[in-house]
Amino acid sequence: MIVRKLEEIIGAVNDVDTPNWYSRRLLTASDSVGFSLNDTHIRAGTETLIWYQNHIEAVYCIEGHGEIELTEDGRVYPICSGTLYTLNGHERHLLRAKSDMRMICVFNPPLTGTEVHDANGVYPAAAGAQD
Ligand code: 9YT
């Protein structure tokens, strides 16, 4: 059993800060549970290109509001507290935060804990992952 508190992650190596968002990786690959879980804040007014080619991400918004736009067809989905979206098709998208947003993000395969997006919005594949 794993019991962990947010205060243990804040300021540690798994507290990842970028210009558009900061993400506290509460569960990571080293926990060996098959997924990872982040407590992520998106800064108001930001737009982030995201394309999880190597992962499935589920995102549950618990604070704030914004939208995602799928770049393939321009469809826009409003996101607010209580909205879940899951990128089960590895959809390339833009995330726009209309206010500060807080999201619980689950990744499969799990993140190692320190990932940031590359220029294409991608996180690298987990070591040992199959193509
Ligand atoms: C919602 C979203 O994907 N935000 C970008 C950060 C990412 N979810 C993370 O690593 O927590």
XYZ file of N, CA and C and ligand atoms in Angstrom:
404
model
N 0.842 -1.188 0.000
C 0.000 0.000 0.000
C 0.883 1.245 0.000
N 0.443 2.220 -0.758
C 1.199 3.472 -0.858
C 0.330 4.597 -0.303
N 0.867 5.335 0.635
C 0.179 6.531 1.146
C 1.149 7.691 0.986
N 0.669 8.761 0.332
C 1.565 9.865 0.011
C 0.785 11.156 0.151
N 1.451 12.211 0.528
C 0.783 13.501 0.689
C 1.373 14.502 -0.282
N 0.517 15.395 -0.790
C 0.959 16.412 -1.739
C 2.156 17.187 -1.186
N 2.144 17.478 0.089
C 3.224 18.281 0.675
C 4.589 17.602 0.559
N 4.597 16.277 0.402
C 5.872 15.561 0.224
C 6.427 15.771 -1.179
N 5.543 16.070 -2.143
C 5.955 16.203 -3.541
C 6.352 17.646 -3.856
N 5.661 18.599 -3.239
C 5.903 20.014 -3.559
C 7.367 20.359 -3.285
N 8.035 20.893 -4.329
C 9.438 21.282 -4.208
C 10.425 20.154 -4.424
N 9.921 18.930 -4.581
C 10.809 17.778 -4.804
C 10.969 17.542 -6.305
N 11.718 16.521 -6.682
C 12.064 16.311 -8.099
C 10.829 16.041 -8.952
N 9.790 15.466 -8.381
C 8.569 15.169 -9.133
C 7.564 16.316 -9.118
N 7.999 17.493 -8.748
C 7.200 18.729 -8.843
C 7.773 19.491 -10.044
N 7.097 19.384 -11.179
C 7.634 19.886 -12.445
C 6.916 21.186 -12.810
N 7.716 22.237 -13.038
C 7.164 23.573 -13.298
C 7.542 24.011 -14.709
N 6.579 24.471 -15.477
C 6.822 24.989 -16.823
C 6.112 26.341 -16.924
N 6.347 27.085 -18.008
C 5.659 28.384 -18.114
C 4.140 28.258 -18.114
N 3.578 27.190 -18.673
C 2.123 27.072 -18.812
C 1.460 26.275 -17.710
N 2.210 25.379 -17.064
C 1.596 24.511 -16.051
C 2.646 24.013 -15.074
N 2.167 23.570 -13.917
C 3.046 22.843 -13.009
C 2.306 21.604 -12.537
N 3.072 20.542 -12.334
C 2.482 19.224 -12.153
C 3.202 18.480 -11.049
N 2.431 18.029 -10.083
C 2.994 17.255 -8.977
C 2.704 15.791 -9.250
N 3.750 15.021 -9.514
C 3.599 13.612 -9.885
C 3.562 12.771 -8.611
N 2.345 12.424 -8.235
C 2.118 11.737 -6.954
C 2.417 10.246 -7.030
N 2.093 9.659 -8.173
C 2.405 8.252 -8.433
C 3.179 8.208 -9.726
N 4.263 7.451 -9.785
C 5.085 7.394 -10.989
C 5.449 5.933 -11.310
N 6.183 5.786 -12.413
C 6.540 4.445 -12.873
C 7.246 3.640 -11.783
N 8.032 4.320 -10.971
C 8.795 3.579 -9.952
C 7.890 2.964 -8.887
N 6.636 3.373 -8.848
C 5.695 2.755 -7.907
C 5.144 1.431 -8.428
N 5.350 1.174 -9.739
C 4.994 -0.130 -10.337
C 3.532 -0.515 -10.134
N 2.631 0.453 -10.396
C 1.204 0.131 -10.291
C 0.506 0.175 -11.657
N 1.273 0.420 -12.719
C 0.698 0.356 -14.055
C 0.170 1.672 -14.600
N 0.138 2.698 -13.798
C -0.286 4.030 -14.239
C 0.408 5.053 -13.356
N 0.357 6.326 -13.774
C 0.833 7.398 -12.896
C -0.286 8.392 -12.692
N -0.150 9.228 -11.663
C -1.205 10.176 -11.302
C -0.571 11.500 -10.897
N -1.075 12.576 -11.529
C -0.543 13.916 -11.287
C -1.635 14.827 -10.748
N -1.234 15.780 -9.942
C -2.076 16.910 -9.542
C -1.492 18.114 -10.283
N -2.204 18.568 -11.332
C -1.637 19.524 -12.276
C -2.429 20.824 -12.277
N -1.714 21.937 -12.270
C -2.319 23.270 -12.359
C -1.963 23.878 -13.713
N -2.954 24.403 -14.400
C -2.745 25.060 -15.689
C -2.918 26.561 -15.466
N -1.960 27.336 -15.933
C -2.014 28.775 -15.654
C -3.023 29.473 -16.570
N -3.793 30.382 -15.973
C -4.827 31.127 -16.697
C -4.227 31.841 -17.897
N -4.937 31.797 -19.024
C -4.531 32.535 -20.213
C -3.537 31.809 -21.087
N -3.140 30.597 -20.701
C -2.147 29.867 -21.495
C -2.814 28.970 -22.533
N -2.045 28.694 -23.577
C -2.442 27.723 -24.608
C -1.277 26.753 -24.767
N -1.557 25.465 -24.657
C -0.503 24.449 -24.687
C -0.815 23.417 -25.756
N 0.156 23.172 -26.636
C 0.024 22.094 -27.621
C 0.430 20.783 -26.964
N -0.462 19.798 -27.052
C -0.241 18.512 -26.384
C -0.538 17.389 -27.374
N 0.341 16.399 -27.386
C 0.149 15.244 -28.275
C 0.814 14.034 -27.631
N 0.033 13.282 -26.884
C 0.598 12.143 -26.150
C 0.646 10.920 -27.058
N 1.631 10.895 -27.929
C 1.774 9.798 -28.884
C 2.087 8.476 -28.190
N 2.724 8.557 -27.034
C 3.223 7.353 -26.360
C 2.428 6.974 -25.123
N 1.371 7.709 -24.834
C 0.605 7.487 -23.610
C -0.888 7.672 -23.887
N -1.708 7.069 -23.020
C -3.111 7.446 -22.885
C -3.196 8.298 -21.629
N -3.853 9.457 -21.739
C -4.033 10.305 -20.569
C -5.522 10.494 -20.297
N -5.907 10.334 -19.051
C -7.238 10.722 -18.578
C -7.068 11.964 -17.720
N -7.926 12.953 -17.926
C -7.821 14.230 -17.226
C -9.166 14.535 -16.578
N -9.162 14.733 -15.271
C -10.373 15.103 -14.554
C -10.166 16.497 -13.971
N -10.948 17.444 -14.476
C -10.838 18.831 -14.019
C -11.586 18.993 -12.692
N -10.885 19.517 -11.700
C -11.537 19.709 -10.395
C -11.654 21.185 -10.024
N -10.971 22.063 -10.783
C -11.095 23.514 -10.524
C -10.886 24.258 -11.832
N -11.607 25.364 -12.011
C -11.382 26.274 -13.125
C -12.108 25.852 -14.385
N -11.829 26.609 -15.468
C -12.466 26.275 -16.734
C -11.588 26.689 -17.906
N -11.796 26.007 -19.015
C -11.047 26.263 -20.241
C -11.640 25.429 -21.354
N -10.794 25.056 -22.312
C -11.279 24.250 -23.434
C -10.120 23.492 -24.053
N -10.470 22.415 -24.762
C -9.486 21.780 -25.628
C -10.006 21.836 -27.059
N -9.078 22.027 -27.989
C -9.405 22.021 -29.413
C -8.600 20.918 -30.082
N -9.289 20.001 -30.768
C -8.590 18.955 -31.515
C -8.046 19.572 -32.790
N -6.734 19.413 -33.005
C -6.129 20.075 -34.164
C -6.522 19.398 -35.474
N -6.939 18.135 -35.404
C -7.291 17.413 -36.631
C -8.515 18.010 -37.319
N -9.515 18.396 -36.526
C -10.769 18.843 -37.135
C -11.336 20.124 -36.525
N -10.625 20.702 -35.576
C -11.070 21.972 -35.010
C -12.186 21.867 -33.987
N -12.598 20.631 -33.652
C -13.659 20.511 -32.634
C -13.159 21.060 -31.298
N -14.047 21.799 -30.609
C -13.702 22.430 -29.333
C -14.605 21.853 -28.245
N -13.988 21.482 -27.130
C -14.735 20.926 -25.995
C -14.500 21.814 -24.783
N -15.557 22.424 -24.239
C -15.385 23.185 -23.006
C -15.064 22.248 -21.842
N -14.184 22.684 -20.981
C -13.761 21.888 -19.819
C -13.976 22.736 -18.573
N -14.665 22.175 -17.584
C -14.827 22.882 -16.312
C -14.773 21.852 -15.190
N -14.845 22.343 -13.970
C -14.816 21.459 -12.813
C -15.889 20.373 -12.963
N -15.477 19.126 -12.842
C -16.400 18.011 -12.997
C -16.362 17.368 -14.368
N -15.511 17.884 -15.275
C -15.387 17.312 -16.622
C -14.197 16.358 -16.683
N -14.435 15.190 -17.254
C -13.373 14.218 -17.552
C -13.186 14.157 -19.061
N -11.935 14.163 -19.512
C -11.678 13.772 -20.902
C -10.517 12.796 -20.930
N -10.575 11.910 -21.895
C -9.560 10.861 -22.027
C -9.095 10.823 -23.469
N -7.801 10.946 -23.652
C -7.220 11.005 -24.995
C -6.875 9.593 -25.449
N -7.948 8.769 -25.597
C -7.719 7.356 -25.925
C -7.372 7.135 -27.383
N -7.471 8.201 -28.205
C -7.033 8.137 -29.590
C -5.745 8.915 -29.821
N -5.042 9.219 -28.750
C -3.785 9.998 -28.844
C -4.023 11.314 -29.583
N -5.157 11.939 -29.333
C -5.531 13.136 -30.081
C -4.572 14.297 -29.817
N -4.093 14.880 -30.901
C -3.283 16.100 -30.793
C -4.243 17.255 -30.522
N -3.912 18.106 -29.555
C -4.883 19.131 -29.172
C -4.202 20.350 -28.560
N -4.966 21.402 -28.488
C -4.563 22.621 -27.785
C -5.394 22.708 -26.515
N -4.717 22.945 -25.406
C -5.404 23.159 -24.130
C -5.331 24.642 -23.800
N -6.494 25.266 -23.677
C -6.549 26.690 -23.338
C -7.200 26.851 -21.976
N -6.503 27.533 -21.090
C -7.030 27.775 -19.749
C -7.638 29.176 -19.706
N -8.944 29.241 -19.481
C -9.626 30.539 -19.365
C -9.448 31.115 -17.964
N -9.205 30.235 -17.008
C -8.885 30.622 -15.624
C -7.798 29.658 -15.163
N -7.266 29.850 -13.976
C -6.408 28.813 -13.419
C -7.223 27.520 -13.344
N -6.620 26.437 -13.742
C -7.322 25.150 -13.729
C -6.508 24.148 -12.915
N -7.216 23.224 -12.313
C -6.540 22.139 -11.586
C -7.093 20.819 -12.107
N -6.182 19.952 -12.500
C -6.565 18.707 -13.139
C -5.887 17.527 -12.440
N -6.616 16.432 -12.305
C -6.022 15.165 -11.893
C -5.785 14.365 -13.169
N -4.530 14.028 -13.442
C -4.132 13.421 -14.719
C -3.555 12.034 -14.468
N -4.105 11.055 -15.182
C -3.635 9.675 -15.066
C -3.027 9.260 -16.402
N -1.848 8.669 -16.370
C -1.153 8.246 -17.593
C -0.893 6.748 -17.580
N -1.105 6.146 -18.745
C -0.722 4.767 -18.992
C -0.045 4.706 -20.357
N 1.199 4.178 -20.464
C 2.059 3.749 -19.364
C 2.422 4.924 -18.451
N 2.848 4.603 -17.241
C 3.102 5.652 -16.257
C 4.258 6.565 -16.640
N 4.156 7.816 -16.234
C 5.278 8.748 -16.366
C 6.367 8.366 -15.368
N 7.609 8.704 -15.732
C 8.700 8.473 -14.781
C 8.703 9.548 -13.698
N 8.134 10.724 -14.013
C 7.981 11.750 -12.984
C 8.511 13.112 -13.357
N 9.406 13.196 -14.349
C 10.027 14.492 -14.648
C 9.745 14.960 -16.079
N 8.825 14.309 -16.782
C 8.563 14.646 -18.177
C 8.057 16.076 -18.355
N 8.534 16.702 -19.436
C 7.955 17.942 -19.957
C 7.734 17.730 -21.452
N 6.832 18.512 -22.037
C 6.526 18.347 -23.462
C 7.722 18.734 -24.330
N 7.948 17.977 -25.420
C 8.918 18.438 -26.407
C 8.227 19.443 -27.336
N 8.902 19.861 -28.411
C 8.359 20.906 -29.278
C 7.041 20.490 -29.935
N 6.789 19.177 -30.011
C 5.547 18.674 -30.603
C 4.489 18.342 -29.557
N 4.762 18.646 -28.301
C 3.792 18.365 -27.250
C 3.820 16.936 -26.760
N 4.916 16.237 -27.056
C 5.014 14.804 -26.761
C 5.841 14.575 -25.501
N 5.464 13.547 -24.733
C 6.343 13.018 -23.698
C 7.044 11.789 -24.264
N 8.325 11.572 -23.945
C 9.021 10.410 -24.502
C 8.389 9.100 -24.037
N 8.590 8.068 -24.864
C 8.106 6.737 -24.492
C 8.851 6.254 -23.255
N 8.157 5.496 -22.439
C 8.798 4.915 -21.262
C 9.902 3.974 -21.695
N 10.977 3.939 -20.935
C 12.083 3.026 -21.251
C 11.554 1.603 -21.308
N 11.928 0.887 -22.382
C 11.499 -0.498 -22.501
C 10.132 -0.664 -23.128
N 9.461 0.463 -23.467
C 8.126 0.346 -24.065
C 8.235 -0.224 -25.478
N 7.241 -1.025 -25.873
C 7.196 -1.610 -27.214
C 6.627 -0.585 -28.195
N 7.096 -0.623 -29.445
C 6.490 0.199 -30.488
C 5.182 -0.439 -30.953
C -4.011 18.480 -18.915
C -2.614 18.292 -19.367
O -2.315 17.383 -20.065
N -1.750 19.196 -18.937
C -0.356 19.133 -19.225
C 0.429 18.559 -18.074
C 0.246 17.056 -17.945
N -1.059 16.598 -17.823
C 1.003 16.562 -16.751
O 2.120 16.084 -16.944
O 0.476 16.627 -15.641
